[in-house]
XYZ file of C-alpha atoms in Angstrom:
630
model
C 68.382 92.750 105.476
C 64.995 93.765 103.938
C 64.821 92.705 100.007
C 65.551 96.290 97.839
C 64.966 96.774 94.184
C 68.201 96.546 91.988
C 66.340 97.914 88.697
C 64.360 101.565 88.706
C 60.592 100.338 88.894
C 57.632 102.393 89.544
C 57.672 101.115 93.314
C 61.403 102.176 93.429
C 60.184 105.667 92.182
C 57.752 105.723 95.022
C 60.020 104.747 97.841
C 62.380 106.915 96.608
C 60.077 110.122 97.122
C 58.981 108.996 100.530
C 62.865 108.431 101.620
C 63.329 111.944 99.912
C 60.914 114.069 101.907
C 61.766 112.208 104.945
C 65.555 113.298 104.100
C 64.486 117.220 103.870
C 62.041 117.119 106.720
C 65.340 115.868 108.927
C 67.196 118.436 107.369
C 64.683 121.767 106.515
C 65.971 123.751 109.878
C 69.448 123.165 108.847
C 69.286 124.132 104.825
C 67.096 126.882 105.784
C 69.930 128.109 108.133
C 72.090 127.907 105.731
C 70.744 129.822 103.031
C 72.230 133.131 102.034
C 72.269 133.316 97.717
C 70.986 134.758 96.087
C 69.033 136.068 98.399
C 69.118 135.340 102.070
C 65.447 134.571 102.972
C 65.908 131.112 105.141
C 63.585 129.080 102.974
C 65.854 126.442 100.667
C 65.025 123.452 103.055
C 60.682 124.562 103.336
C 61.399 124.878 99.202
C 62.800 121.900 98.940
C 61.028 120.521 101.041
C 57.544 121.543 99.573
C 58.879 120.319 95.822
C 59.089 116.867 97.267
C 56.098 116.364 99.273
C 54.034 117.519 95.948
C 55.844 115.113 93.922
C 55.605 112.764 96.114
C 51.698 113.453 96.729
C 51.294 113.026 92.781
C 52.900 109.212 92.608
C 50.950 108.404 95.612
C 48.132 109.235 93.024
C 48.504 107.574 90.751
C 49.074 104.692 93.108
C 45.955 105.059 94.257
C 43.763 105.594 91.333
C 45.202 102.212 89.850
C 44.294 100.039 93.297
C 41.130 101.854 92.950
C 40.805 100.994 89.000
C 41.979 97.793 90.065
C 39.373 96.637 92.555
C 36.570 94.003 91.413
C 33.106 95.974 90.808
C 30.093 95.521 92.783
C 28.656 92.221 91.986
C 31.722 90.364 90.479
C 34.601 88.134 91.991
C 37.643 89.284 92.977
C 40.220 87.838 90.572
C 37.584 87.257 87.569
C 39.179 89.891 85.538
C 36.374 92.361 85.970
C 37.751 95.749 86.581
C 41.703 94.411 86.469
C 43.962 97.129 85.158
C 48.354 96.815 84.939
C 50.031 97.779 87.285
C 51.728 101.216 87.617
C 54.522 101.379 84.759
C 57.716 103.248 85.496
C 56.499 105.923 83.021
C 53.366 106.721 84.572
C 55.348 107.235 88.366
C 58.025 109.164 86.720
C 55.550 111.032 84.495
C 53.804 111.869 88.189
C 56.344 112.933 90.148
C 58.078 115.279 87.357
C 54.311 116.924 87.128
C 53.997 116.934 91.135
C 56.845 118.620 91.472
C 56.173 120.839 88.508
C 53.213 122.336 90.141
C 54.461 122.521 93.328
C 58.149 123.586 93.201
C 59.183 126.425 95.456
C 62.142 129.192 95.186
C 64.963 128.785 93.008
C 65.991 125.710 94.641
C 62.867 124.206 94.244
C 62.311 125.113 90.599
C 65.376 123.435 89.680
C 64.992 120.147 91.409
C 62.482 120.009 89.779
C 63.829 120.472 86.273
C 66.121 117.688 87.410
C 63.403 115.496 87.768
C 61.542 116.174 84.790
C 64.964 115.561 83.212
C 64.971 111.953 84.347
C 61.791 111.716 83.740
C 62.453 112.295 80.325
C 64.842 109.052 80.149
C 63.247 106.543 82.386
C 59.607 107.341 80.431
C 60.958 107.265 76.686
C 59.740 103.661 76.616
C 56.198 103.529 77.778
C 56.094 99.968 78.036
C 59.527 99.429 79.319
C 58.744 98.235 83.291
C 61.883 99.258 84.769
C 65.446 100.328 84.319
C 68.955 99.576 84.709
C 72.380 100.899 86.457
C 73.120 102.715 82.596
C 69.668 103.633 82.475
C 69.648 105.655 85.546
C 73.192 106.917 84.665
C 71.734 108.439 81.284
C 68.809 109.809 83.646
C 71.128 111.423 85.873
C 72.720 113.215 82.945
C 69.680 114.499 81.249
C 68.608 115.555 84.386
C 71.331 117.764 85.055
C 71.843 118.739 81.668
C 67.996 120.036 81.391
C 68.675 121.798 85.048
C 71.396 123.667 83.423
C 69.332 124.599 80.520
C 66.876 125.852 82.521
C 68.754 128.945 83.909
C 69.142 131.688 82.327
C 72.773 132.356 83.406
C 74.212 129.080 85.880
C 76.472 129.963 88.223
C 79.221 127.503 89.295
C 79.651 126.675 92.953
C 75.172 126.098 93.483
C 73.260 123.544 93.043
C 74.013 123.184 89.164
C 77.452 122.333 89.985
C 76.430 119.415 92.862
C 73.980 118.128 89.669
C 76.669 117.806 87.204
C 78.894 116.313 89.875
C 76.771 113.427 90.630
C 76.177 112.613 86.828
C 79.809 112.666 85.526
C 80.480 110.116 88.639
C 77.468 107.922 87.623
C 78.810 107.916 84.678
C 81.876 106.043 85.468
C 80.124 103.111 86.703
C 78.956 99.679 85.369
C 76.848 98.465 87.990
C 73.631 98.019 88.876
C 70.996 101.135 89.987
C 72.770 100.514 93.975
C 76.277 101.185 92.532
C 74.888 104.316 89.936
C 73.358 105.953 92.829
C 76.191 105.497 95.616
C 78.846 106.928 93.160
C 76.478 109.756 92.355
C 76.125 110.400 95.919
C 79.591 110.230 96.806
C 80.508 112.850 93.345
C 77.858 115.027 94.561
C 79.284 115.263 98.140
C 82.660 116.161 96.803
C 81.110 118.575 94.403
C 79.168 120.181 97.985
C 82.088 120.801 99.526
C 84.318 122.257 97.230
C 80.836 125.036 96.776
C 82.685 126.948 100.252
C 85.709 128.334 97.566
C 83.504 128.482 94.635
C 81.244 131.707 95.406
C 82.921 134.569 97.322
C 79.652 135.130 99.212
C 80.056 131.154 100.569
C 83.571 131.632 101.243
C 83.231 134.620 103.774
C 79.949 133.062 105.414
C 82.728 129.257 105.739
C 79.434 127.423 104.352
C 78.411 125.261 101.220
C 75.354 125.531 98.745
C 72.001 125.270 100.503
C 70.558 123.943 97.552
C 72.907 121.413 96.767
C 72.684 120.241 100.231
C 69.464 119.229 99.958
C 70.041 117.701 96.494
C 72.532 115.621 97.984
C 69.734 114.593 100.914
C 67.775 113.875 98.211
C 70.319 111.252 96.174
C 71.117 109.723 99.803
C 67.286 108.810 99.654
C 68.322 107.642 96.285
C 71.052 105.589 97.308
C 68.692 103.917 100.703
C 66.319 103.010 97.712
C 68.599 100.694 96.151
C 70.395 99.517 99.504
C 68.527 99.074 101.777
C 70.851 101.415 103.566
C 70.931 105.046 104.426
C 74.382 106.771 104.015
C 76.234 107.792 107.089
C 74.901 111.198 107.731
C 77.039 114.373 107.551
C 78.429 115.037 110.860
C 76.659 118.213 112.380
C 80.156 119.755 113.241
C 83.395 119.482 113.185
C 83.453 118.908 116.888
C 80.893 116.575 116.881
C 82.974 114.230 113.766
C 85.915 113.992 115.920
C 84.290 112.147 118.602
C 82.474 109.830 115.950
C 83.461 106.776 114.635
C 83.886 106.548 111.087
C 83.195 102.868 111.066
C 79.864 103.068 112.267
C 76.765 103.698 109.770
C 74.197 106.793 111.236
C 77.051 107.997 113.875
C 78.288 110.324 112.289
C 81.838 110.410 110.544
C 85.298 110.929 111.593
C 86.858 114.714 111.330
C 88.421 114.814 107.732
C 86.125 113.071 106.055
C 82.955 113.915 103.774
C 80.798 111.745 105.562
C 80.802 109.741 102.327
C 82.901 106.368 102.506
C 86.712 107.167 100.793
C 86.217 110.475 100.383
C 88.233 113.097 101.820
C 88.316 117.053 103.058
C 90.057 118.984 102.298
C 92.012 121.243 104.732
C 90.608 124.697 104.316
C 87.002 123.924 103.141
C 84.042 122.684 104.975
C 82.066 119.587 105.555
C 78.973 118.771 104.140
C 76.753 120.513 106.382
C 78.217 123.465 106.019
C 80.054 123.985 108.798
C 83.604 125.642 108.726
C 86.080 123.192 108.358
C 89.002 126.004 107.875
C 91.255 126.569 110.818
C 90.142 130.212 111.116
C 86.546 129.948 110.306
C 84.692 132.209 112.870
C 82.362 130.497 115.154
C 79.280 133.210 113.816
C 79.481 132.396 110.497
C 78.698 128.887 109.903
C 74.896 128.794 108.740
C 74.599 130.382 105.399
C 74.854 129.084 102.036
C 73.020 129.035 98.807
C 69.766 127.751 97.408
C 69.940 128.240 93.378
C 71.843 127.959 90.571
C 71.663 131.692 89.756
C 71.552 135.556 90.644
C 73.700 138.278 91.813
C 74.379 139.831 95.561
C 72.325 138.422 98.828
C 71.199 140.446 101.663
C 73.059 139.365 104.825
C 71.429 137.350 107.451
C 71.656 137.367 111.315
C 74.797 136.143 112.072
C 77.233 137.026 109.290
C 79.892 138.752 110.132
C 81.383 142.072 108.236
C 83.111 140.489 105.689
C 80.403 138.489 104.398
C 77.875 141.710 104.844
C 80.136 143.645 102.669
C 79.628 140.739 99.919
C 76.140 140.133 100.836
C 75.007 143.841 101.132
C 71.901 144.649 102.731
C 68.897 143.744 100.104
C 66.264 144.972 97.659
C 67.092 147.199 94.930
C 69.092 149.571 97.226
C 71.848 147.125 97.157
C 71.408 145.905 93.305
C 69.349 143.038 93.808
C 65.894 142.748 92.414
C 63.367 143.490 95.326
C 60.484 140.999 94.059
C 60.527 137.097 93.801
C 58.069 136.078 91.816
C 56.937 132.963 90.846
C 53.608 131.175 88.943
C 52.603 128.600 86.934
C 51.827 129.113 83.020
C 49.678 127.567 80.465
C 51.628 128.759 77.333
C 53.406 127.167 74.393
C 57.154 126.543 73.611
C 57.190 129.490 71.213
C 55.569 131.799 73.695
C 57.831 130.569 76.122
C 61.295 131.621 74.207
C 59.934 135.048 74.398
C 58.979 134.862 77.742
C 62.288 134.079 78.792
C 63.956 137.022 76.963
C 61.036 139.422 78.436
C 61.810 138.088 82.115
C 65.989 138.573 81.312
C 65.493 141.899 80.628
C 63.395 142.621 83.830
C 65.799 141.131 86.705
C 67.893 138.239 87.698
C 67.655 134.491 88.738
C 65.474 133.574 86.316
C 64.601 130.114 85.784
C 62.066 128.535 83.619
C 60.810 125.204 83.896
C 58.477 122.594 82.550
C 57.243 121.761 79.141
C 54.150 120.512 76.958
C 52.295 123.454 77.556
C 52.643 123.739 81.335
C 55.500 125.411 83.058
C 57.153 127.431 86.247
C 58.927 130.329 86.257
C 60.790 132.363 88.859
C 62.107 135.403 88.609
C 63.786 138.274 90.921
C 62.561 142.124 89.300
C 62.321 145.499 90.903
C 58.301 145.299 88.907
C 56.228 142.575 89.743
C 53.337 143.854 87.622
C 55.464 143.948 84.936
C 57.257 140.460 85.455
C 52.979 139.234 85.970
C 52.129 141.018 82.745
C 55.202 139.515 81.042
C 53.264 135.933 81.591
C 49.705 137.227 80.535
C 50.938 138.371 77.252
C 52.967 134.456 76.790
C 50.190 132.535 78.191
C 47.592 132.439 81.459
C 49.281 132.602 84.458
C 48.016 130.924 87.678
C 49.679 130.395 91.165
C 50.932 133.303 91.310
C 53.026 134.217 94.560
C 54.770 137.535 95.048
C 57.365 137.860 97.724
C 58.893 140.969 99.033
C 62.214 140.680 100.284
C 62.689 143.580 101.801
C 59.847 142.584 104.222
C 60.549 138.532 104.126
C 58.132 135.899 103.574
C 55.729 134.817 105.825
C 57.570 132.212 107.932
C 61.037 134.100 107.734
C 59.107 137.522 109.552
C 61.016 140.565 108.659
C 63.752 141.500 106.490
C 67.322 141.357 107.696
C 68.055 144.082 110.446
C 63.780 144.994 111.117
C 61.501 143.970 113.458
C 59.395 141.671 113.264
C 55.858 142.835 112.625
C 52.614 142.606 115.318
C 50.979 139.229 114.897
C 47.194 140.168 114.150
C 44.850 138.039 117.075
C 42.754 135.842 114.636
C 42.444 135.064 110.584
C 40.941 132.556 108.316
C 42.723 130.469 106.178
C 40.766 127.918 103.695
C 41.369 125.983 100.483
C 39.559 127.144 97.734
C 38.674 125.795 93.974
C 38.762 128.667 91.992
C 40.200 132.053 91.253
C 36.846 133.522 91.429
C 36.208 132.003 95.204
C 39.499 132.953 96.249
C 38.514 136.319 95.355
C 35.168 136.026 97.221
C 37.840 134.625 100.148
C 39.792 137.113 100.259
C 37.552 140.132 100.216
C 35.909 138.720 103.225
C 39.484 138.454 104.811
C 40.819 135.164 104.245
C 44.147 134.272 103.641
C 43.569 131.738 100.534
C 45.065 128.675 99.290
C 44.105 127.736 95.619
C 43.462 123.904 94.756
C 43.131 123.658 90.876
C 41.194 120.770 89.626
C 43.378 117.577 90.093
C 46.394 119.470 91.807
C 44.815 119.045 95.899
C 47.464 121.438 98.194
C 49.939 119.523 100.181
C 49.877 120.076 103.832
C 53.482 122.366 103.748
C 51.369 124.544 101.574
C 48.377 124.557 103.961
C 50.604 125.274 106.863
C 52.905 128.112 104.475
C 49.404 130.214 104.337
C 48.844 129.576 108.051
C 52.363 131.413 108.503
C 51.601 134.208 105.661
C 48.507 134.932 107.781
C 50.138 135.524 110.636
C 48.059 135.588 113.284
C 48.070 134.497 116.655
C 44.452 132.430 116.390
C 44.015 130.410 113.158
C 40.714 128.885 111.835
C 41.468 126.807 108.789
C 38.771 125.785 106.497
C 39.976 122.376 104.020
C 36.080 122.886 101.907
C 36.817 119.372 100.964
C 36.615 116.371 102.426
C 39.395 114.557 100.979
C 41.938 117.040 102.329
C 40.676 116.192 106.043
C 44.102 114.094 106.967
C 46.271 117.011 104.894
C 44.532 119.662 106.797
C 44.987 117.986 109.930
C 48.451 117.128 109.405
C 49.348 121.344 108.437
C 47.236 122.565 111.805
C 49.145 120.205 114.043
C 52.255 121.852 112.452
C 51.027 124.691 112.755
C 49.721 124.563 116.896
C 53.969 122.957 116.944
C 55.193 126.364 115.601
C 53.142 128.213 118.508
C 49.993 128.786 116.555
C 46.652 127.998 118.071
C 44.599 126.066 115.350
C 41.298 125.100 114.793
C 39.847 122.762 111.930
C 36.550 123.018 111.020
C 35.791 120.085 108.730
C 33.836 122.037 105.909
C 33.592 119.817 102.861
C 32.835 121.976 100.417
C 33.109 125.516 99.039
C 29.771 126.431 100.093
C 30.034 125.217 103.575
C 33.078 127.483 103.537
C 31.318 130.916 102.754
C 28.630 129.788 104.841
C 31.046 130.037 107.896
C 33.384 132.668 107.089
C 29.418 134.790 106.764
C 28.999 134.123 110.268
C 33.199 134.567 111.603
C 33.556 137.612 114.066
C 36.958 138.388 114.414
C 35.949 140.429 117.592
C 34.323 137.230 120.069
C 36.207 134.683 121.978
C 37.938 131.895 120.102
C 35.536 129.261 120.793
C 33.076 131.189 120.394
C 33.768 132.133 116.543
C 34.569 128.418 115.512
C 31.248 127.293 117.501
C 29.343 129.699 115.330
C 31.449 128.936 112.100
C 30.965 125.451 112.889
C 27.032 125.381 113.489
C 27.157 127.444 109.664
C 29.134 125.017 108.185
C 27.039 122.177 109.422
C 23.866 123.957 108.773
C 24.862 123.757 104.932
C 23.884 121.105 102.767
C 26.206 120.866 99.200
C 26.195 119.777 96.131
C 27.861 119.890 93.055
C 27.158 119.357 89.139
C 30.166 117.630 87.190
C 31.021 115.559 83.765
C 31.688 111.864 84.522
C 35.401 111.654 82.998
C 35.103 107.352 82.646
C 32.648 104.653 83.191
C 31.291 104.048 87.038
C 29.692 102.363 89.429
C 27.732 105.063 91.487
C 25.197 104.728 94.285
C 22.382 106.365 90.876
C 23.232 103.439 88.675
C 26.310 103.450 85.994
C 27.501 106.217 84.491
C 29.342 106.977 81.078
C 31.615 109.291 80.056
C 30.920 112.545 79.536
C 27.329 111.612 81.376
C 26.157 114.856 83.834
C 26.426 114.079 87.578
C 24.652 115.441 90.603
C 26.409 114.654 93.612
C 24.864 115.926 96.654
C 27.012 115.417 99.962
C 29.300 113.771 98.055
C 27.521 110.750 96.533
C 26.243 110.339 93.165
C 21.988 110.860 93.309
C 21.190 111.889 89.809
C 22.602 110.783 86.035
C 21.726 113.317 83.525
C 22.242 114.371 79.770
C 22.129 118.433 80.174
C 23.343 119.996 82.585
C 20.727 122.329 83.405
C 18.382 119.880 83.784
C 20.065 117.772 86.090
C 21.269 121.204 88.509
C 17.217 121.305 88.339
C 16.670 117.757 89.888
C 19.461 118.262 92.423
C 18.682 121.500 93.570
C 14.677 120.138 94.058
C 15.766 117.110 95.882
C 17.838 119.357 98.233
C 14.802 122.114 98.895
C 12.553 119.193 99.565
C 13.845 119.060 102.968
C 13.653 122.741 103.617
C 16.049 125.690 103.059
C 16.031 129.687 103.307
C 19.505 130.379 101.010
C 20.820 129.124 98.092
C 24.053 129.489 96.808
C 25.008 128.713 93.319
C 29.170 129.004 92.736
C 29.175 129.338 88.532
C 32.638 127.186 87.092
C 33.770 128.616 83.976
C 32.450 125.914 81.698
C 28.596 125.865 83.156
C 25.588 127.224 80.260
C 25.178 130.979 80.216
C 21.840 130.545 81.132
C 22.540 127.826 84.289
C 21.984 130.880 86.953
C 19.012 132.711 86.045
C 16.932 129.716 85.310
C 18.106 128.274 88.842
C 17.055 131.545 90.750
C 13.681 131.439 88.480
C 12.663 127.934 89.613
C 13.428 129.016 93.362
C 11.672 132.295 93.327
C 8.933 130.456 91.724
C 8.482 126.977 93.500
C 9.994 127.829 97.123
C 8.597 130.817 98.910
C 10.912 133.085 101.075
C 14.157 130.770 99.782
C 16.976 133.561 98.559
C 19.274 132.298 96.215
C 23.454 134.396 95.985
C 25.336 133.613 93.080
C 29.484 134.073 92.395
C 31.624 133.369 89.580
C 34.065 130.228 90.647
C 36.626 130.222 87.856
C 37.829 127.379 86.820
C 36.954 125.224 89.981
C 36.594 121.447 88.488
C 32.698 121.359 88.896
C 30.564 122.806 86.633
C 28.395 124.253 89.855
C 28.698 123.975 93.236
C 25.124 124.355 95.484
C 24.330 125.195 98.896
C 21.286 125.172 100.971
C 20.874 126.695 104.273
């Protein structure tokens, strides 16, 4: 048996996430299918799902940038001491994947797993310099965590996922033991907890299914428990027909019929199992496949599949039927203080709202009848950014129409590309492009690359990454994306500018290979470059830099070390005209000089004949300017 970790580490925190995802990528199809409350939009496993891979994503960072910290510089021995750095703590892994999730939570569900991790974040990083943790420690995280989940919505409901959380921490709590024993006994409380969801909610108890939410929280504590064992937990049996001819003594088999699928625990008669499938004698064979994915809200629409009874409870959707019509959901920059108002601003407005976060960063989901006003709500707390506005009347973009309506006409072709800034995703978007926003230090995970490739729609995709370190993610979301029936093609663009240079050229109207021939040829026709702040001390291919020294980077490397900005956009931009050009393109961040722009277009109108130079406002997009040359 492989050697596992009996104290929470950083490298216990970072198996843990990968076991997790791997846990809700099994299981997506099956929490989506079972996902009726609050509303029944089929997307608690993608949520889920999406939470986890961006938390995940953010510990692999900071993985990363310490190997990278770590590794001798140029010139020196390996081992000598030059460039060493500690090792990832536990606080700086938790720290990362509370904040990955954070910024990348999804749906109710989503939101509140990840409160629950930034609630045992809380615990394991009190200590900074603490290295790892104990059985009690990661009982006391398991309470905060649920605890803070709780606190986070603004009216729980019993029989979600709030319920499953609380579960698992008052059975931790029983336990002296080591971080193995903590996390099988919260596994096995949280199971329990699952199934008795079926006779908590009436809208559960006519569909014969458990919380969709808590389903995937318990996936994600039997990644917890595989951490610390070694050992995944026998999986839940897929149906009732499928436990009886199982044998319970036999680990990944499934588990006999009466049982929870977790060792000495028991159904009971009349509820279901753990998947959510009817374990009552008169369940109807249509109804298993709903359940919830929050911890709070009102009436659901009714999915395919439901039958009468559960319609009645469920009723059809949108505000016709008393639920809110709009999900909406965005980040915000805003303080606590703002943030107490917010919450009472949002309560009045609709239902199933849940606020999440802290030190000045935070996510919040909301179902309202006014989206502008539930947007507005945020501007007047703080800035709002990642915003996403669903209509559920209409269903998202991977669920297709709304319960009961067809779904709509695929269009034949779209764009989809990763973009910087607000501003550029503006530019994007007017030109037709379905957008996906990467905020400095927060790259898109490939479930969010693949999520715009369904909200586009389209029958022929061309998806742009405009940067080169997102080459594997966007690879990763188009050959999900050709899997789901999509035809898909990548153009590697590297940069913004190579970006608008082939969406200038993209005729919707030509053959396929046509279009991504031309938009290919423009992308690779465009040089880039960008102008940035050096944030530490480097080695670069110029020389070393300091920080808070100016950098030009032009296709990626490091070619000039400046003071002033200005002046070094100046060098780079000559360097890059020296080998010919007839466009320019300047993309303004928000923190570049006033003045940047006009004395750019001066020096090319007066050194470089017939060179035109096109200039747009990036928003906050990392660098201080981006550059083109065609």
């Amino acid at each position: 048996m492989p050697q596992v970790p009996q104290t929470f580490d950083a490298l216990a925190v970072r198996t843990w996430c990968g076991l997790a995802l791997e846990a809700l990528g099994r299981a997506r199809e099956e929490i989506d299918a079972i996902n009726v409350y609050p509303v029944a939009d089929g997307d608690t496993g993608t949520n889920l799902y999406l939470t986890v891979e961006s938390a995940a994503a953010a510990v692999e960072a900071v993985f990363a940038g310490h190997e990278a910290v770590a590794a001798p510089a140029p010139g020196t021995a390996e081992g000598t001491g030059a460039g060493r750095e500690r090792e990832v703590s536990l606080a700086d892994a938790v720290r990362a994947m509370a904040h990955g999730a954070l910024i990348g939570a999804r749906g109710n569900s989503g939101t509140i797993l990840a409160q629950l991790l930034r609630g045992m974040a809380q615990v394991l990083a009190a200590d900074s310099g603490t290295a790892h943790t104990d059985g009690r420690g990661l009982c006391l995280a398991l309470r905060n965590a649920a605890d803070s989940a709780r606190g986070a919505v603004a009216h729980p409901v019993e029989g979600t996922v709030l319920s499953v959380a609380s579960a698992a921490a008052d059975a931790a709590s029983g336990v002296e033991g080591d971080c193995g024993e903590v996390a099988v006994a919260a596994y096995a409380g949280a199971g329990i907890a699952l199934s008795a969801t079926t006779g908590q909610l009436a809208v559960l108890e006519h569909a014969g299914v458990v919380d969709a939410g808590g389903r995937g929280l318990v996936a994600v504590l039997a990644a917890l428990v595989q951490t610390f064992t070694g050992e995944a937990p026998r999986p839940f049996a897929a149906s009732a027909s499928a436990s009886a001819s199982a044998s319970p003594h036999e680990p990944g088999e499934g588990t006999a019929l009466g049982t929870t699928g977790v060792p000495g625990v028991t159904r009971v008669p009349g509820t279901t199992d753990l998947t959510g499938s009817a374990g009552a004698p008169d369940a109807s064979p249509g109804t298993a496949g709903a359940g919830t994915g929050d911890g709070s809200g009102t009436a659901t629409r009714r999915p395919d599949g439901l039958g009468a009874d559960a319609a009645a409870v469920c009723g059809d959707g949108g505000a016709e039927s008393g639920h809110p019509a709009f999900e909406v959901i965005y980040l915000l920059d805003a303080e606590d203080a703002a943030v107490d108002r917010l919450r009472d601003r949002l309560d009045g407005l609709g239902d199933s709202l849940v606020v999440v976060g802290g030190d000045g960063l935070w996510n919040v989901h909301v179902h309202v009848d006014d989206a502008g006003a539930a947007v507005e709500a945020g501007v007047e707390a703080g800035r709002p950014h990642r915003i996403r506005i669903t209509h559920f009347a209409l269903g998202d973009a991977h669920t297709g129409a709304g319960a009961g309506r067809p779904p709509r006409e695929r269009t034949q072709r779209a764009v989809v590309a990763v973009v910087p800034g607000e501003g550029l995703a503006g530019l994007y978007t007017e030109a037709g492009a379905t957008t996906v926003l990467a905020r400095p230090g927060e790259p898109p995970a490939s479930g969010e690359l693949v999520e715009a490739v369904r909200r586009a729609h389209a029958r022929e995709v061309v998806l742009l990454p405009n940067d080169a370190d997102l080459r594997h993610t966007a690879a990763a979301a188009a050959e999900q994306a050709r899997a789901e029936g999509v035809r898909v093609a990548l153009i590697p663009t590297r940069s913004a500018v190579q970006g608008i240079a082939a969406l200038a050229v993209h005729e919707p109207e030509r053959r396929f290979d046509e279009d991504v021939v031309a938009m290919t040829s423009a992308a690779g026709a465009t040089r880039y470059a960008e102008v940035a702040v050096a944030e530490r001390q480097s080695w670069t291919m110029a020389g070393i830099c300091q920080a808070g020294d100016v950098l030009g980077l032009i296709e990626g490397d490091v070619a000039v070390i400046g003071a002033d900005v200005t002046a070094t956009a100046e060098t780079v931009l000559d360097r890059m005209l020296a080998a010919g050009g007839e466009m320019v393109t300047l993309v303004l961040g928000d923190e570049a000089p006033e003045t940047i722009a006009a004395h750019l277009e001066s020096r090319v109108r007066e050194s470089y004949l017939a060179v035109d130079t096109v200039v747009y406002r990036g928003g906050r997009q990392g660098a201080l300017l981006l550059i083109g040359v065609e």
